[in-house]
Structures are given as C-alpha cells and as structure tokens.
Short mmCIF file of C-alpha atoms in Angstrom, two decimals:
data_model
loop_
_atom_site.label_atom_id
_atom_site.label_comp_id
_atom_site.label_asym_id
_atom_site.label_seq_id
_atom_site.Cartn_x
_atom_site.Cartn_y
_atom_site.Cartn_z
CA UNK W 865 -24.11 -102.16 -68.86
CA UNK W 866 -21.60 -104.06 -70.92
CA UNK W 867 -21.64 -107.14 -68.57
CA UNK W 868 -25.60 -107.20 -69.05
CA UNK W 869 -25.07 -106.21 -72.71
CA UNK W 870 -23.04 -109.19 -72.93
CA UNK W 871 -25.18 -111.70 -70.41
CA UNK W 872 -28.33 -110.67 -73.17
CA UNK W 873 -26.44 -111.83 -76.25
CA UNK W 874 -25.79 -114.92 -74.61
CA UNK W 875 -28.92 -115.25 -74.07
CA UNK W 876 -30.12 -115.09 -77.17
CA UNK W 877 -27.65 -117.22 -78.98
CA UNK W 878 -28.90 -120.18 -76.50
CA UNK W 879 -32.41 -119.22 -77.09
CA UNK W 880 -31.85 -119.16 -80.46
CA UNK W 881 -30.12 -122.44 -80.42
CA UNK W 882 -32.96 -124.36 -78.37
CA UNK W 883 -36.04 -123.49 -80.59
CA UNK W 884 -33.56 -124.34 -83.33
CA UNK W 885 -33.02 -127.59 -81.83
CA UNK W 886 -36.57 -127.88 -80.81
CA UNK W 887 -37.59 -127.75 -84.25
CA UNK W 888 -35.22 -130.15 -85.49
CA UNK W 889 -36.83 -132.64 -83.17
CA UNK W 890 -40.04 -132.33 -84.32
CA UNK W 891 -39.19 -132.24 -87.84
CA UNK W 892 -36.99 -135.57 -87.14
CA UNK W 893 -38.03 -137.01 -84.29
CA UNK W 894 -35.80 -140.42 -82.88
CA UNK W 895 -37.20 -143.00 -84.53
CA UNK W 896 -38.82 -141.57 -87.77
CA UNK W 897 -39.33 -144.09 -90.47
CA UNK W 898 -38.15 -143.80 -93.75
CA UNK W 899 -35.67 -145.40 -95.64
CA UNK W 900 -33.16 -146.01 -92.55
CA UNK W 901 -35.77 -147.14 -90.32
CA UNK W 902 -33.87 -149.04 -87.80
CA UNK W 903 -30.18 -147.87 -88.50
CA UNK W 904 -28.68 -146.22 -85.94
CA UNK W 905 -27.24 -142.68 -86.86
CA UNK W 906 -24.04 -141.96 -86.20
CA UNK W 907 -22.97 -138.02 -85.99
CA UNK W 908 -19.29 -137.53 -86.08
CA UNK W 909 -18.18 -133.89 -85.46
CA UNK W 910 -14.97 -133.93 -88.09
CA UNK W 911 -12.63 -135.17 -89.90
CA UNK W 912 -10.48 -137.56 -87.67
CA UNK W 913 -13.38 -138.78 -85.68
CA UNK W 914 -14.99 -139.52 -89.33
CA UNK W 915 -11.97 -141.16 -90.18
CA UNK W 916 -11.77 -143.59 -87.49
CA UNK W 917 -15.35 -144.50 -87.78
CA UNK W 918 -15.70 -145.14 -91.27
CA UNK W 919 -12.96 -148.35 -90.72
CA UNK W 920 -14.25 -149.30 -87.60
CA UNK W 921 -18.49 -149.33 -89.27
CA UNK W 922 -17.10 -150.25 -92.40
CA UNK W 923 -19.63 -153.19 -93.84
CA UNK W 924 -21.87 -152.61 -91.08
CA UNK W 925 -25.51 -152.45 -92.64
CA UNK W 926 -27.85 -151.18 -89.19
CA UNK W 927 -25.22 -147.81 -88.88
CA UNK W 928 -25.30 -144.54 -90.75
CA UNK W 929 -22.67 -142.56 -90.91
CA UNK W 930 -22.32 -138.52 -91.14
CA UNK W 931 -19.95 -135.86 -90.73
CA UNK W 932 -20.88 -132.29 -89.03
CA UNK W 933 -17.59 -130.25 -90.42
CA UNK W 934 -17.22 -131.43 -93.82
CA UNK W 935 -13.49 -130.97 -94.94
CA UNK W 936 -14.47 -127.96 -96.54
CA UNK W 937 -17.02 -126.73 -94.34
CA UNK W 938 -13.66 -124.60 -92.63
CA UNK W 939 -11.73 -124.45 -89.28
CA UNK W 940 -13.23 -126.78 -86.71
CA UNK W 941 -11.98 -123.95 -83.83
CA UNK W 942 -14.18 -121.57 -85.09
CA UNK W 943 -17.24 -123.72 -86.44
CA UNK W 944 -20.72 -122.19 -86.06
CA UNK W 945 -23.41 -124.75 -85.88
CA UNK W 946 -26.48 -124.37 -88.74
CA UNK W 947 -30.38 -125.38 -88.83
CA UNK W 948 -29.10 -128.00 -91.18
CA UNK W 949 -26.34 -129.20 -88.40
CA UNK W 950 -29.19 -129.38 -85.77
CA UNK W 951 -31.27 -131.53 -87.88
CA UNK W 952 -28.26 -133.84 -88.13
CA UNK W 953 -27.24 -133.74 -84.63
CA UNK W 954 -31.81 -134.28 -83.93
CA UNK W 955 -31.17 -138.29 -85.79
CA UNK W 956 -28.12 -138.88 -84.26
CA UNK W 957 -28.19 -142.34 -82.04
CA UNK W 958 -24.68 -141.27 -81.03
CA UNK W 959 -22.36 -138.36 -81.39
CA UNK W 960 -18.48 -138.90 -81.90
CA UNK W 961 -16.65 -136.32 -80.95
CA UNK W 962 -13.17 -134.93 -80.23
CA UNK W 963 -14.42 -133.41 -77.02
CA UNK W 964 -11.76 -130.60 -76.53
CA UNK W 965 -11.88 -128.83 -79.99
CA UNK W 966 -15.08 -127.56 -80.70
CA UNK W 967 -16.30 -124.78 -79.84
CA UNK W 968 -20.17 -125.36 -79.87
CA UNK W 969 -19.82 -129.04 -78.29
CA UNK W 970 -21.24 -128.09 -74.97
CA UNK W 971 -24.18 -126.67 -76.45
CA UNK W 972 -24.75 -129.39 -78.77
CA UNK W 973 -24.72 -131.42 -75.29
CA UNK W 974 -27.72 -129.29 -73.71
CA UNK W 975 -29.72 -128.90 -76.83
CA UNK W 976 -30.19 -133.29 -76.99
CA UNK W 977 -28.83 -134.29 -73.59
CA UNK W 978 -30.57 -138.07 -74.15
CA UNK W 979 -28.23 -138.51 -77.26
CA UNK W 980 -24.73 -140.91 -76.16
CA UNK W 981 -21.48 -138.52 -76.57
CA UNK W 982 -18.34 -140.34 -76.97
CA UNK W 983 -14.97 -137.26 -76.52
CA UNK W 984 -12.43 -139.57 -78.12
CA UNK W 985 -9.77 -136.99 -76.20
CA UNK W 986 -10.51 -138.30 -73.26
CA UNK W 987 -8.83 -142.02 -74.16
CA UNK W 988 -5.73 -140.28 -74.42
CA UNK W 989 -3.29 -138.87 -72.15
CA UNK W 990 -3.67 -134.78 -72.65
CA UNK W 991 -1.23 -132.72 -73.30
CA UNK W 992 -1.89 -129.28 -70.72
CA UNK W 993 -2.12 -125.69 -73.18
CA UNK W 994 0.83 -124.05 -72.13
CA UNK W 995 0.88 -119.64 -73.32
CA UNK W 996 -1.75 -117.83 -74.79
CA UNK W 997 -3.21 -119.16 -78.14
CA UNK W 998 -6.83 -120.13 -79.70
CA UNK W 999 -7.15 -122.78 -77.10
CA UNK W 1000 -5.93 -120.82 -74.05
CA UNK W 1001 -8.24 -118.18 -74.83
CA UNK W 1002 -11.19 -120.20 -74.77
CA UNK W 1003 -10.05 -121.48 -71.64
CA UNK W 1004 -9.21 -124.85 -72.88
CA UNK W 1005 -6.91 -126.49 -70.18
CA UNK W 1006 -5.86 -129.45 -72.61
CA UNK W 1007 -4.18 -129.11 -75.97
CA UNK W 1008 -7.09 -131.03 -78.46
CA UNK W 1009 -5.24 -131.83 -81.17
CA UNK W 1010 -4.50 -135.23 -80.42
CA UNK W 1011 -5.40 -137.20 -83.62
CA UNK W 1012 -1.87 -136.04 -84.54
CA UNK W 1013 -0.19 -138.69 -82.85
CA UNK W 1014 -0.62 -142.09 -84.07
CA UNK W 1015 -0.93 -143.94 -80.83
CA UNK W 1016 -3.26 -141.58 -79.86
CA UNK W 1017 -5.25 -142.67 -82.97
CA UNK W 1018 -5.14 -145.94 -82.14
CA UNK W 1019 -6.99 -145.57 -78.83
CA UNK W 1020 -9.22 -143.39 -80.41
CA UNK W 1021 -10.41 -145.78 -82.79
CA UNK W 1022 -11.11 -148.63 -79.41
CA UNK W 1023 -12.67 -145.45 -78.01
CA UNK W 1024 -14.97 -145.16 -81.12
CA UNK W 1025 -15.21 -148.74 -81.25
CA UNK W 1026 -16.67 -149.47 -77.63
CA UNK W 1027 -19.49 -146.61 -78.36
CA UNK W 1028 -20.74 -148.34 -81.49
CA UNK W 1029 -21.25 -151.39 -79.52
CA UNK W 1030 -23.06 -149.99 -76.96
CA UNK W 1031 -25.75 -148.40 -79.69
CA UNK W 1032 -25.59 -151.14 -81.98
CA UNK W 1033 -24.52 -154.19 -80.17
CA UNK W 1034 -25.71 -156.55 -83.27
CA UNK W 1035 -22.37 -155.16 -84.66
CA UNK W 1036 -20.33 -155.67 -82.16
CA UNK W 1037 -18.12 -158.29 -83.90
CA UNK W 1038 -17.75 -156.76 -86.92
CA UNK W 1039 -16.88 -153.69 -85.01
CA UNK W 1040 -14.00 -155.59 -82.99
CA UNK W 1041 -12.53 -156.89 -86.12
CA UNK W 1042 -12.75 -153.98 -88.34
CA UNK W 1043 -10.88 -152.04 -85.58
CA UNK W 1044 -8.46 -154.83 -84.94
CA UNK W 1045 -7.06 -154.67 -89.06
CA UNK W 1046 -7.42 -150.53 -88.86
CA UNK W 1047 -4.94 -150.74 -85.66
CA UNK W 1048 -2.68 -153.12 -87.33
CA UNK W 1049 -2.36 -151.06 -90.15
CA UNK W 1050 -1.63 -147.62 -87.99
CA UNK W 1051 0.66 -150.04 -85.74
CA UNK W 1052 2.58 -150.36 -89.22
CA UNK W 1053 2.48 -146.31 -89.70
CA UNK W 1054 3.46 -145.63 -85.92
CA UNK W 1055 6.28 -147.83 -86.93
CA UNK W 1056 7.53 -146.31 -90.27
CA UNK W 1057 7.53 -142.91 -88.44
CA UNK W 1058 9.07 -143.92 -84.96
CA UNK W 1059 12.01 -145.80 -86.96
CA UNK W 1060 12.31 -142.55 -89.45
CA UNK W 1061 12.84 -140.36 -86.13
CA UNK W 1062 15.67 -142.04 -84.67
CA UNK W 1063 17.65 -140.93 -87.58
CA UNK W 1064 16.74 -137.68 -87.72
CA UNK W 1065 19.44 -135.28 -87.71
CA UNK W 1066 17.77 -132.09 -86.37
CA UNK W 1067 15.05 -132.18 -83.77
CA UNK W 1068 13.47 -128.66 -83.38
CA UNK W 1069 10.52 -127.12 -85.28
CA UNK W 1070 8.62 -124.12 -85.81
CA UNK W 1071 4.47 -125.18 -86.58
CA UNK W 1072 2.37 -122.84 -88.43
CA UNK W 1073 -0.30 -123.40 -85.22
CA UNK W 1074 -0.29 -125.01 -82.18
CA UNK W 1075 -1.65 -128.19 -83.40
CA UNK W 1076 1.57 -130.75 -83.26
CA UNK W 1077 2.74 -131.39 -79.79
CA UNK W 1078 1.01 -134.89 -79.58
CA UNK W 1079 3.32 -135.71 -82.55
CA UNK W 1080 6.51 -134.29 -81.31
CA UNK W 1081 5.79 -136.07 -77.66
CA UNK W 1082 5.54 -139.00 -80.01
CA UNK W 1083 8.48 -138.70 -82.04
CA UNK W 1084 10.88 -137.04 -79.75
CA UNK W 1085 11.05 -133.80 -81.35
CA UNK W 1086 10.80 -129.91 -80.04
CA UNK W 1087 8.22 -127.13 -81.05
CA UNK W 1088 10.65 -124.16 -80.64
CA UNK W 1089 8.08 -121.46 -82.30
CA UNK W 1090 4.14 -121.15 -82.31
CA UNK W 1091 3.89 -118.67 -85.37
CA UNK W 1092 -0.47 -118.15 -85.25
CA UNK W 1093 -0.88 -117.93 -81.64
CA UNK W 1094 -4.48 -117.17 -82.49
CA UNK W 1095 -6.86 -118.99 -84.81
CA UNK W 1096 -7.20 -116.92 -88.10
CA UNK W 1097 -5.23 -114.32 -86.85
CA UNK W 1098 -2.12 -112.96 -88.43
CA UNK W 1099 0.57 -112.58 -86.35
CA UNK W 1100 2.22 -109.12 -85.35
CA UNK W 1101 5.48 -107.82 -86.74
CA UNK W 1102 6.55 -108.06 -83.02
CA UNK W 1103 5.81 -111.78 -82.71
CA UNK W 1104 7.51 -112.58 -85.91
CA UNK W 1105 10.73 -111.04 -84.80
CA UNK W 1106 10.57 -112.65 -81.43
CA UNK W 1107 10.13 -116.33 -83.57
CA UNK W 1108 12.78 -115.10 -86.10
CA UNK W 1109 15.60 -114.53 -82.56
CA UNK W 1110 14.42 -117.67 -81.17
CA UNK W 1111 15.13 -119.58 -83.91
CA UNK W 1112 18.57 -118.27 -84.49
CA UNK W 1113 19.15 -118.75 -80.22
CA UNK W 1114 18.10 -122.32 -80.86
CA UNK W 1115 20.55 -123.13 -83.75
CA UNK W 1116 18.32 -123.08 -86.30
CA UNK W 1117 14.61 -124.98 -86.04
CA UNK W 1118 13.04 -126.18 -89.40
CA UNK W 1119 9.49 -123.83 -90.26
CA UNK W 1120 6.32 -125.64 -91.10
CA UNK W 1121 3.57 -124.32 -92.79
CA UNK W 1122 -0.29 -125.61 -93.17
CA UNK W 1123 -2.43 -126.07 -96.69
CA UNK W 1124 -5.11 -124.56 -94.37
CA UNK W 1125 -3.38 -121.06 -94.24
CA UNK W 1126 -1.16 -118.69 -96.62
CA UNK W 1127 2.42 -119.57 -95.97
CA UNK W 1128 3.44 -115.65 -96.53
CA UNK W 1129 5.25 -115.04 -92.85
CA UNK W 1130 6.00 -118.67 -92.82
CA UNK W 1131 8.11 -118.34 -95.76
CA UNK W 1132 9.07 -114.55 -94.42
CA UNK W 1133 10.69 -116.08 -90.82
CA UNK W 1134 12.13 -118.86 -92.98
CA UNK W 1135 14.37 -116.88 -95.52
CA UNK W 1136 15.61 -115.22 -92.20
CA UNK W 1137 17.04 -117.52 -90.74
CA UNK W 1138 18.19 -119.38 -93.43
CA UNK W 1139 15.95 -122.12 -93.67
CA UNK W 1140 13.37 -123.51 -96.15
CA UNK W 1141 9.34 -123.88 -95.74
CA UNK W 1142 7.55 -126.93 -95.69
CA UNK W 1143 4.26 -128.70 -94.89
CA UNK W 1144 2.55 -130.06 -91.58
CA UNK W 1145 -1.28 -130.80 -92.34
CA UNK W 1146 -3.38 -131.58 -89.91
CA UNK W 1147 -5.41 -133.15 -92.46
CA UNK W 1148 -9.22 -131.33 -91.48
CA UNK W 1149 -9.66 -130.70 -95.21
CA UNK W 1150 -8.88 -133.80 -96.81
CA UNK W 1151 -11.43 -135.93 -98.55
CA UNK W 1152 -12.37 -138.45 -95.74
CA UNK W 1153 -11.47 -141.65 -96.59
CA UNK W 1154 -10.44 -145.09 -95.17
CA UNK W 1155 -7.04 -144.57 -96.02
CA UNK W 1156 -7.25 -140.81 -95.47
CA UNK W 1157 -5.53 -140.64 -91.83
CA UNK W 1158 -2.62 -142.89 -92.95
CA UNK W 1159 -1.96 -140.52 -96.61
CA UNK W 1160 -1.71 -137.15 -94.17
CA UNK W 1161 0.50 -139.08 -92.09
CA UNK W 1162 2.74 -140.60 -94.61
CA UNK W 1163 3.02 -137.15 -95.82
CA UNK W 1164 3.56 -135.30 -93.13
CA UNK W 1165 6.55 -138.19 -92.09
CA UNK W 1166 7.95 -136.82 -95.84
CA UNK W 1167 7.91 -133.55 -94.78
CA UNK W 1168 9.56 -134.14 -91.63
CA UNK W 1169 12.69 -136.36 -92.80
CA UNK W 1170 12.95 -133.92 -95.75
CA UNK W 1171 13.10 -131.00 -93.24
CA UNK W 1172 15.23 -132.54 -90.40
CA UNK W 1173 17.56 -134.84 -92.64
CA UNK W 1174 19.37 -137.86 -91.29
CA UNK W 1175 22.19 -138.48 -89.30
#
C-alpha cells in the first residue's frame, strides 16, 4: 500500500506539473508578440549559468535574458518549481542549465521537450559523488558543483556560448567575442589563484557542504571533512565527533563555513581542534553581475591563503 501510496503522489505532482505547464503555454505561447517580439528568450536555471550568460549576451539586442532561482529565491538542491517559473520556462527559446544540480530539471525537460537544453556540466570533466550526501541520495552519480573551478567556468561559458549561436545565429560574433574577453579575464583569475596555491603552506580542508572538490582538484588541495552531509540538515552529534577525530588524525585541516548556512557546529568542530572558521561561498546568493563570478572567487582565494598561510 505504501509503494502505491507513493506511485499516486507521483502521480499527481506530474499531473499537476503538466496542466501547469499546459497553461503556461497557452497563456504564452512561442512566439507571442509584444514588446520582445522577435528576441529570443533565454531561461537560465541559476546563478552561475546567469553569470556566464550575461558576459557572453552582453550588448546583444535580439536575446532576453532571465534567471529561474533568483539569488534569493534559496538552495538550488531543493528548488520547487512555481506557476510563475512555468510561465518563464513556456517563452524560453533556450534553457541554460547546470544539468546535474537541480532537482526539477528532468521535469522541466518533459513538460516543453521542443525547447533547446544546454547542461553546461556536461563540458566538463565530472567529478564521481563519492559517500552518502544530498547528491548521493538523489542518486546523482556526478558531483554538480562544478562552477567552482575556474577552468571549469571557462568551458562553461564556450558551452553557453555555442547554444546562443545556434538560437540566435545573427549574434554569433558578438557572442564569440564577448566570450573571448570574459575567458581572458577568468584566464587572469585561474592564474592569481593557481600561483597563490603553490605557496600554500597547509593543504587540507574541512567544507561546510560538499560543494568544493572541483576547486581543490584545481588547486591541489584535500577535502578531509564533509560537515552537512545532507542539504539543510544539521548534522548529528555523532558525525561531528567523527569530523572533530579526523581532523586531529590528519594534523589539523582548516574549517570552512558558507554565508548560506549558520556557522554554529562549524565554529563548534573548529575551537576543537584548535583552529579558526572561515568562509567558502559558493556564490548562489550573490547579486548576479558581470563581475559577480570573479568577486566570489577573489574572495574565496582570500579566504583560502588566509586559512592555509604560506610557506
């Protein structure tokens, strides 16, 4: 009875979803005129993605750009799509998307299956979940966070670049030099943080989530610790002591916290073991900018060389 229980909830959240959807087409039907008749709508799913997009449309008068998960709009694991978000996703010419992340992108694919999906993951090479966290349990088989390195962002951005020129191939040249000067600049910010890691005199770190092993790959360091294991979920006393012993088997391993979450048993693991908090942000709820990707970065390559010191 459970099983069925279950298999009828289902059910209903896809019915639900499809007249939703259904209605959003008919309310905007592709093609509508009005004062963006013949722009092509662009639906990025969050922040990176947004990010990346903005520089490479940037001056580009036939696209129109829009965000699904505003920066304050919360998680992106645990996102719940809205009427509103339908009606968004109903316009869209083209959806950018991470690919791996979120959790309703599969049924955002069956609800408009004639509308281009670009999963800017996939230009990357994936790093496999390994344990049991918010990922695992949603049977992700690739960690998604990959934004977090910058040469991943980098072929993000061709990745993003190549679908707006297959929508909107008028722009295609602006497109290819718009990305060209974005890449240059995050070929600068690759280099300020690979040269900063060389010197670093410690090379193991605990994150507040399991969001930063694209950046450690990148910059040679080791996630020791996972301290949320699952997404909005505190974790147990047990867990806490098991980070707390690895840490002191390990030598010591500089704690990270997020401005996403309280830092409470961040803080808690780091006074015992002797260490200090500080900040990784994955960035989600920043105000998205040009320059927004490159700020996080900049200060997340603070917060690393203030943590890890130099040799």
């Amino acid at each position: 009875m459970q099983g069925g229980t279950a298999m009828t909830r289902r059910l209903a959240a896809v019915s639900v979803l499809v007249a939703a959807a259904l209605a959003a087409v008919l309310l905007h039907p592709p093609g509508a005129k009005g004062e963006d008749a013949g722009a092509k709508h662009v639906l990025c799913t969050f922040w990176p993605e947004y990010v990346f997009a903005l520089n490479v449309a940037d001056g580009v008068e036939g696209v129109r750009l829009d965000i699904l998960i505003p920066p304050a709009g919360g998680s992106p694991h645990e996102y719940q799509l809205s009427p509103a978000d339908l009606e968004k996703a109903a316009r869209a010419d083209l959806i950018i998307a991470n690919g791996y992340l979120e959790p309703f992108m599969e049924r955002l694919v069956r609800a408009f299956p004639k509308t281009p999906v670009v999963r800017t993951a996939d230009s990357v090479a994936l790093i496999p979940n390994e344990g049991t966290d918010e990922h695992t349990a949603r049977r992700l088989r690739w960690n998604p966070h990959t934004w977090l390195s910058v040469l991943n962002a980098i072929c993000e951005t061709d990745a993003i670049r190549a679908a707006l020129t297959r929508v909107y191939p008028a722009g295609a040249r602006r497109f290819l030099e718009n990305a060209a000067a974005y890449q240059r600049r995050l070929l600068e910010l690759r280099g300020e943080m690979l040269e900063a890691s060389f010197s670093f005199r410690r090379r193991k770190i605990v994150t507040f989530h399991n969001a930063y092993a694209y950046m450690a790959r990148e910059l040679g360091l080791e996630v020791t610790a996972v301290i949320m294991e699952v997404a909005g979920k505190a974790p147990s006393p047990a867990r806490v002591a098991e980070i707390i012993e690895r840490i002191r088997r390990s030598g010591g391993a500089a704690v990270f916290a997020e401005p996403q979450f309280p830092d409470r048993v961040a803080k808690l693991i780091a006074e015992q073991t002797g260490m200090k908090t500080w900040v990784l942000d994955p960035g989600v709820t920043t105000p998205p900018t040009k320059d927004a990707y490159e700020k996080v970065m900049r200060a997340n390559l603070r917060s690393l060389s203030e943590a890890l010191g130099k040799r």
